[in-house]
Each structure stands twice: as structure tokens, then as C-alpha cells.
């Protein structure tokens, strides 16, 4: 009852028309990324995700994963493992991985569109390859050669999958508290012991082996986050020559029963002196982990995007179909017993909110991914450094805003269905339940906001922020004389100016009291997100009118942009007022008196 | 893992200190509603809801209701029927019903606090008595004497329960489309035939009989909403003398599988020539139904309130307990491995949002309920009419805002738990799932918003609105010279003034195009809610400082009010900007081009 069609046209528009990716790929020497090839791959990706993954979404939710206490085995929902086999056979696993390890080395920004399709089609299933992608990044950047040969190639081929084992029962956002131990052994390996929780894809029936990347402490490690190292701990032991041996002492103790993503296994993993291999430098595990986390954070942002689009598509179809009441300005379909609910202004408001946030989010995420491409492929060191700084600034925004908007938009889309949205068969409530994890895992919205404001803006003196400001300024200057664009450029320039002022005000107050950062962070994050989306919507109008698009497409872009500027961008007013009210109104009430 | 303690102190503060209910009850001649009696009843109500209902909340969600296709029987979760027996034996069923039909005739505003406790303790269970309350109202106001004798007394005693059968598969918000037929029979009864869906408590194992109130069309009825009549259709036939006979031809065809409120049965009810009795006038069924719906709308608003409070309590306890990271302004608990997360400003922001919206909602709902008391008990006709008009204005605000805020606050509370909030055992995700229905049933937020702006403000020329304005104006005037209150009075007066201007602007535009009402309605509804809560928070400060409360309580009220004015009330800026942008940005995009 809940369907998905990959929005290929808007994806192409976003990547090629707005972000001008063809020129970028050429400049970066991504020779295989020719437009005709990419278009063909998109079509195939749509076929795979719509045909194989989407039909398993509701059944996977209803069935969930099961865990056998005796053996520790986890069984995924019917069809999931077979879909993974098709994914591997289709060559999808290595789409963006380096050719040197067997990948196809297509740009990350292009891979993001495939990722969006997967998440829209079947978010729970998508978590299995997502974690492999993170492991790939960590191994690519920090692994020794033999580790790449043995583990990375098999993850890239899809033969094995990866995980990220960070969280422990007492230690979620605060990794400094972690207790898992790593004891050196004579053969250069380590014995890893401890318990990790909330391990996505920690155990499953897709592959014979699973490559866990585990944070643990060496015996002499300093306390806190400076004493954490990263280890490769395969489910089945593998030697340096790649020979598969006995089962390792890693065991899935149980799986969580969750609000949503029932088809994803979320595991408690027990490491009992398991054989592990240090990756990167001792006590520098967080560096390597951040490589994975940044990738994973963008990926979770894309999950939000996928959910928004799927929710929107279904709500739109229902709103065109469902007859209920007459338009207040007179019957629009007098021959029908009632008008379709899409005539009602507030239904349109909800649909347009999904459309504006969804299509805007696609551009924001793609922009971040093009920066990954520049970082990985540019031959100009300054350009790579700039891209890195800008990406660091944008990553928490993509992660947090897109996921928060997915919670909002799955809410709106469900609301369009009325009571039918609340019953399982229509599939809308699943999207809302699935969305709810995205603002939590890979760092909550609160953690992202502190990363953005505390680390990227205040501590690093806003290197990325300055690039965002320059981007906005140059765009506004370029279109300053364009009357047709002034309805967008004027409010965008005003929003950018107020954002700069806000940033200065917060920085000033933070000098007095660092808690002012925490008090402003989430509102600041949203201000950033709404400003960025304003930029992308204005650029969308320019790109739509420059290209050879039909009138309907151009109208849709311009009207959605108008809606965005009229009804979404003004959210910044409330966020700015909250920020300007300062931290005292949050800090004054004694913790003991909240329920006085 | 998820607990509930009735907030008796804040309930007493709200009802007696802020709303000055003792004086009101005395004036209305509610002689049995003495303060010492009410305090004792509150204590007993807390014992019952905490001790009997709350422990069944998570188990009821996990187990859900089951339906036997053969017999049509519905089995409620373990313990639910027994809890209902205790409820009946405790005399709770008739708490606010008239003494003439066996009730205790306590004021509705007092009964609301018991209702809040029920909903916080176990929302799904609370739906069974909720529907009885609606049926009681309809029978009380529109039933013939024999109908009151036969049906009402047994609903009030709790021997039987009631339902409201409105919705049909093709007809939700638009009752004009309904098709269920009523054929007159010679004995004065009617044969009712049709299918109703989403019937809460339509079938269950609590009682031997269930009294369905069913909307249907007489053979000669005009089309649309002017041809709808209301009928009493008992599950087991009863004659005019109250003698119970054979099973009626009413059958539960299936139950819905829903996102939440699993312990509530949501039934498809098939009426197959079932014996029914007309209640009220032919073709005037909607009038009688509105009596039920207004009661039910306030009741659903209170569901939102109950959920907010329960979510807040659990998030607060967790945030004081969970150690994670250090305060950015320096360790607050250096002897512990990390600080409790309540030191972090954004955790405080989320908790304070729950506290401010929850305690403010309690006052808003209680205010509406005192108007019910005035309507039902005042001997002054003008006073009754005024109360009716003000209540009509407030009902959609209570229904929609409190439920929308419950969605928001269960979100925040879950977020405080991080990943633990997403797994079932902590019970937070259940609160979020349960909350999600409340913005839909008994009229969606969209329907409430149109009722408020279209009917109550524009069509009825704002009789209730004027009372709200007068209430605000007199309060602001009273405290104009009070320096200690100016931090609240100044922004409140400003918000009230802008709200008046907004209303005029919308009314002006609506004259040109009625769709402007729909375009502004939801934002206007929120503006109303935030303005009302501003008023109640300012009054809370006055009441807290006037009473004999301890410093902690006074501090908590003043600081929460400050938070509300600094960080919640400014939401009106965004809503006002959206309203002032007009309807064109919603209406211009062709329905066919939303996915152009």
C-alpha cells in the first residue's frame, strides 16, 4: 500500500543542473563519471531499489529480526539476505570505492543518489551496507596494506560487511567513558574484551563474516578520549594472508526491540578476548573513528532525505485521490461527491513543506558530497583543505537538519492520511517510526549542534562558516540586478546578514560563559540549515529557468521556492529570538526544582 | 521502566490557586465540591491510576487487543478488564455525572484532573471510559426519559460503556458523505445498516453490553450533513423497560493494527439491520453528535496533557541520573565519572519545553472545563451563554494545541534518552506512538483550525474571541504598574495586540477569498494557543507568589514562565509571518505539478 518511485528527474536536476557536477567531475579527472553512464546507472539503481528493496519494506517491518539465544545467530526478515545477494551481484557494493580495491570509483556525490534510493525504498535494509561504507572509509584512510588486502577488498566486493562498535551501556555520546579492553598478544594481535550495545548490523545472515571496527583501551592508555584505540575484530578469524580460520570469540548476546527499523538488527555484542588488529596509531582511535563517523553522519542525513521523499510521494498520491469536503472557494470537482483533499490549503501546506524540505535537502546533501569528491580527488592541496573545512561545517547540518526534517515531514505526510495514516497497512506510520531513530544515532541532534557551533564555528574560528558566507555573498551579488530573482535575493541576503550578526553575538557571549554555546547550539543549527536551504532554493530557480525544462517543472520550482521563502525561512525568526534570549533562562532553574 | 506519579501539587495549584475554583464552585452551588473532599478524591484517584492503570501501560502495548473472526469478540490486554471492574467498584465511572442518574455530580473541571491521571497512566485503557463520557453527554442533553433510564444510568454506573460511530471508509472529516441507513419499523425502532470504521472501544470484554451512538440516514433524509440522524444501537437489545434481550445484529468485523494505543480496540463495526432508537430530532443528528464531540475534543486534548506530563517526568528522572560528558562551564559533579545530562543547556531546553507546555496546557484545559461547569450550573442565562461562546472558541485550541504539543514533547522526552529512548523497554517510544493518534481522532488539527478560525472567529464574529481579548486586557491592566510582572506583561500585551491585528488582516483577506481562511488556520490556531499559554504562565507567577508556596515552587514557576516568554512565545513570530504571507503561496502550484 506504500510505494516508492525514484525521483530521477529531480536527482538529475539537482546534481547536474544546480550543482553542475559534469564540470566538477571533469575537473577532478573522474573519467568514468560520464553523464550518459551516470544516467544509465541511475536508471538501474531505480530498478533495483524499487523492484527489489521497496517491496520488502513493510514486510520487513512486520517480521523484524529474530535472535537465537543458543547460537547468537540473527535472522533478518524474509527476502533481505536475498536482496543483499542481488546487490552484490549487481556490483552495487563497490560503487564509489577505489578501483584499487575493486570498486568502481564513481564520485561520492553520485553514490549519494543511490544511497537516497536505498533509504527511501527500505531504510532498515539500507543500514547493512551503510555500515560497510563507514568501515570502508576507515580502512581506506587508516588501514595497513595487509588490512586493506584482507578486509577492505572483501567489504568493497560485498562478500563481507562492516560495523562500528562504539557505544557501551554507560557510554553513548561520551566516548571518554568507554571500558572495553585490548590486551596485546605476542603475534601482534590484541585480545578484545567488553560489551558494546546498539551495534547496527552487528550480526546477520547476509554474509559469512562481519568486520567489526571496535573502540577499546590499551592497558597503558590515558583516561578519557585520548586513550582510545581502534581495532578490527572479524566475526570469523582471518590471518594476514587472508586465510579464514575459526570463529572469533565475538557473540551477539541479544537484539533490541525498537520503535522502528525492525528489519535492521541492533545488537548487543560481547567480545570475550576476541582476536583484534590495531588500525591506525595506538590511542588515536577517535581520529580513525571520526573518518567513519563523518561518512556515517552524511549517510544518516541521507536517510532523512529518503524518508522525506517517500513520505511526500505517498501523501501526494493520497491527497489527490481522497475525496473529502469541498474547497472553501467553491467546488473544484462538482461532478465528484467531494473534492480531493489536495484542494485544501493546509493539506497543500503540509505537502509543500515536504517538497520544499525534501528537494532542498537533496541539494544540501549533494553539496556536502561534492566536497568529499574534491577532498578525495583534487590535485590542489588548498582546494582540498578548503573542501575539508567546508565539509566539516556542513556535516552536522546535513546530519541533524535532514533527520529532524524527516521527523517533521513523516509527521505531515501521515497527517494527510488522517486515521488511515495511523494504521499499519498504509505504511505511513512505519516511515514515522523509522525516521525517529535518525535524530539519535551517529550523534544526536544535540551532539551535531555542539559540533557545529562549539567546534566548527567557535573553536575553529569558522573556516567553513566563512566559505558559506562567501558562497551566499557571491550568489546574492551575482543576481543583485535580476528583478525576477529579487523576491528571493532580498530575503536571502537579509537572512545571511542576520545570521552573521547572530554568530558574532553568540561568540561574544560564549567568551563570558561557555554554556552559552550549548544554550544556542540547536537553534543555531536550524538557522544554518534554513539559510542553506534558502540558498539552494534560490539557486534552483536560477537553474530551472536556465535549463531546457518544461513549464510545469519551472513552475513547480519557482512556486516551491516562493513557498519556502514565505513559510519556512521565517522559522529563523523564532530560532533567532530564542538564541538572543541568552542562556540564563535555561540555566537558572535548579535541577532539583524542575518538579518542585 | 516507565513510571507515573500524579502531579497532585501542581494540579491543586492550577485548579485552586490559579483558577480559584473554590470560589467558582461555591458560586455555582456545587455543594459537594468542598476542598477537603476534592483533595481526598485526588489522593484516591492518584492511588488508582498509579497503582492499577500505570502498571498495565507497557504490557498492554506489547500485548494489544485480539479479535476472533468467528465470534467477532475482542479480548483486551491482560488486566484491562479487571482494572475496569475496580474503576466501576471504586465509583469512578459516575464522578461528574448528574446525581439524578446515579452520578456524583462533581464539577467537570475537577473530573478533568482525574482524566489527566488516567491518560498519563494508561492512555489506551482511558479510551474505554472516554467514549462513555461522550455518550453520557449526548444522552443527558438529547435523550428521551426512557433512554436516560435505560441506557444513561447504566453507562453512568459503569455497567455498560458507550461509543461514537461516525466514520465510514469513504467519510472521515466529511460526515456529509455518510451512507449508513436507518429504516423505520412499526414498533418505533429503526433498522440500522452500514459499516463504520475506526470505532474506538466498539467491541471489548469489559462489560456485557455496549451502547453505540450511530449516525445514519433516514429514508427521506436530505443529502449532506442536514440529513443525518443519531441512533442508539445497543450490542444486546434492550426494551423500553430496560429488559435485556437477544444479541443485536451488530458485529465487529475486524480491529485495526495501529502505530500505538494497542490496548484500545479500534473496530470495524458492521450494522446489519440492527435495532436502533432515534435520539433527538430526525435529521438533527449532527447537533447531538456535536455535544458528544465537544466533550470528546476536550477529552482528547487532555490525553495530550497526560502524555506530556508522563513523558516529562520520565525524561527528568533520566536526565538527573544519566552521566554523560561534562558541563561546558566546568564539571558540576567532579567526583562522578561525568555530569548528569541535566547540566547540558539543550537537555534543559527540552525538559523546560515539556514543563512549560505541560503545566500551561493544564491551565488552558482547566479553564475550558470551568466554562463547562458554568454552562451546566450557572443560574444566570447570560453567563451561561458567555461561557458557551468562550468554550466554543477554546475547544479547538485545547484539542489541537495540547495534542500537537504532546507529539512535540514526547519527541523531546525520547530525545533526552538518546538510543535508550528508541528501544521499547524504557517506554518512551510508546508515549510517542500513542501521542501520534491524538492530533487525528475527534477531528484533525486541520479540522480544529478551521473550526476555530472559520466558524468561531469569522462566521460567529468572534464572540468567544472577544472574551479572550477582554480577559487578556483586564489582566494586563491589573498588573500594569507591577514592576515584578513587567517582564511578562509587556510581551503578553504586545502579543495580544499583534494577535488582534492578525485576526483583522485575515478577516479582511477572507472576504476576498475564503481559501485565505484555510491558508491561515493552523498557524492562527497555534498563535492562539501560544497567546493563551502566555496568559496562563503570567497568571501562574502571580498565583505562585500570592500563595503560601515554598521558595522552590515559586522559583520553578517564575523561571519556567521566563523560559516560556523567552523561547516558546516567540514561535508566534514565525506563525504570524506565515499568515501574513497570504494564501497565494499555497494555492498557486497546480495540483498536477507537485511532482512535475
CSV table of C-alpha atoms in Angstrom, one decimal, chain B residues 21 24-26 28-34 37-38 41 90-112 114 133 136-137 140-141 152 156-157 369 372-379:
chain,number,residue,atom,x,y,z
B,21,UNK,CA,-12.1,27.0,41.7
B,24,UNK,CA,-16.3,29.3,41.5
B,25,UNK,CA,-17.8,26.0,42.8
B,26,UNK,CA,-19.4,27.9,45.8
B,28,UNK,CA,-22.2,27.7,41.2
B,29,UNK,CA,-23.8,25.9,44.2
B,30,UNK,CA,-21.6,22.8,43.7
B,31,UNK,CA,-22.0,22.0,47.4
B,32,UNK,CA,-20.4,18.6,47.4
B,33,UNK,CA,-17.3,20.0,45.8
B,34,UNK,CA,-15.6,21.1,49.1
B,37,UNK,CA,-13.4,16.3,49.8
B,38,UNK,CA,-11.7,17.1,46.5
B,41,UNK,CA,-10.6,12.3,46.0
B,90,UNK,CA,-14.5,2.5,43.1
B,91,UNK,CA,-17.4,4.6,41.9
B,92,UNK,CA,-15.1,6.4,39.4
B,93,UNK,CA,-17.4,6.0,36.3
B,94,UNK,CA,-20.0,8.5,37.5
B,95,UNK,CA,-17.6,11.0,39.0
B,96,UNK,CA,-19.1,14.0,37.2
B,97,UNK,CA,-22.4,12.6,36.0
B,98,UNK,CA,-25.7,14.1,37.4
B,99,UNK,CA,-26.9,12.7,40.8
B,100,UNK,CA,-30.3,12.1,39.1
B,101,UNK,CA,-28.8,9.3,37.0
B,102,UNK,CA,-26.6,8.0,39.8
B,103,UNK,CA,-23.5,10.1,39.4
B,104,UNK,CA,-21.6,12.1,42.0
B,105,UNK,CA,-22.0,15.4,40.1
B,106,UNK,CA,-18.6,16.7,40.9
B,107,UNK,CA,-17.5,19.6,38.6
B,108,UNK,CA,-16.2,18.8,35.1
B,109,UNK,CA,-13.1,20.9,35.8
B,110,UNK,CA,-12.3,18.6,38.8
B,111,UNK,CA,-13.1,15.5,36.8
B,112,UNK,CA,-10.6,16.7,34.2
B,114,UNK,CA,-8.8,12.5,37.2
B,133,UNK,CA,-18.3,10.1,28.8
B,136,UNK,CA,-23.3,10.3,28.6
B,137,UNK,CA,-23.3,13.9,27.4
B,140,UNK,CA,-28.1,13.7,29.0
B,141,UNK,CA,-28.8,16.5,26.6
B,152,UNK,CA,-27.7,6.5,30.7
B,156,UNK,CA,-23.0,6.2,34.5
B,157,UNK,CA,-22.8,3.3,36.8
B,369,UNK,CA,-13.6,22.9,31.8
B,372,UNK,CA,-18.4,23.7,31.1
B,373,UNK,CA,-19.2,24.0,34.8
B,374,UNK,CA,-20.6,27.5,34.3
B,375,UNK,CA,-22.7,26.4,31.3
B,376,UNK,CA,-24.1,23.5,33.2
B,377,UNK,CA,-24.6,25.0,36.6
B,378,UNK,CA,-25.0,28.8,36.4
B,379,UNK,CA,-28.4,30.2,37.1
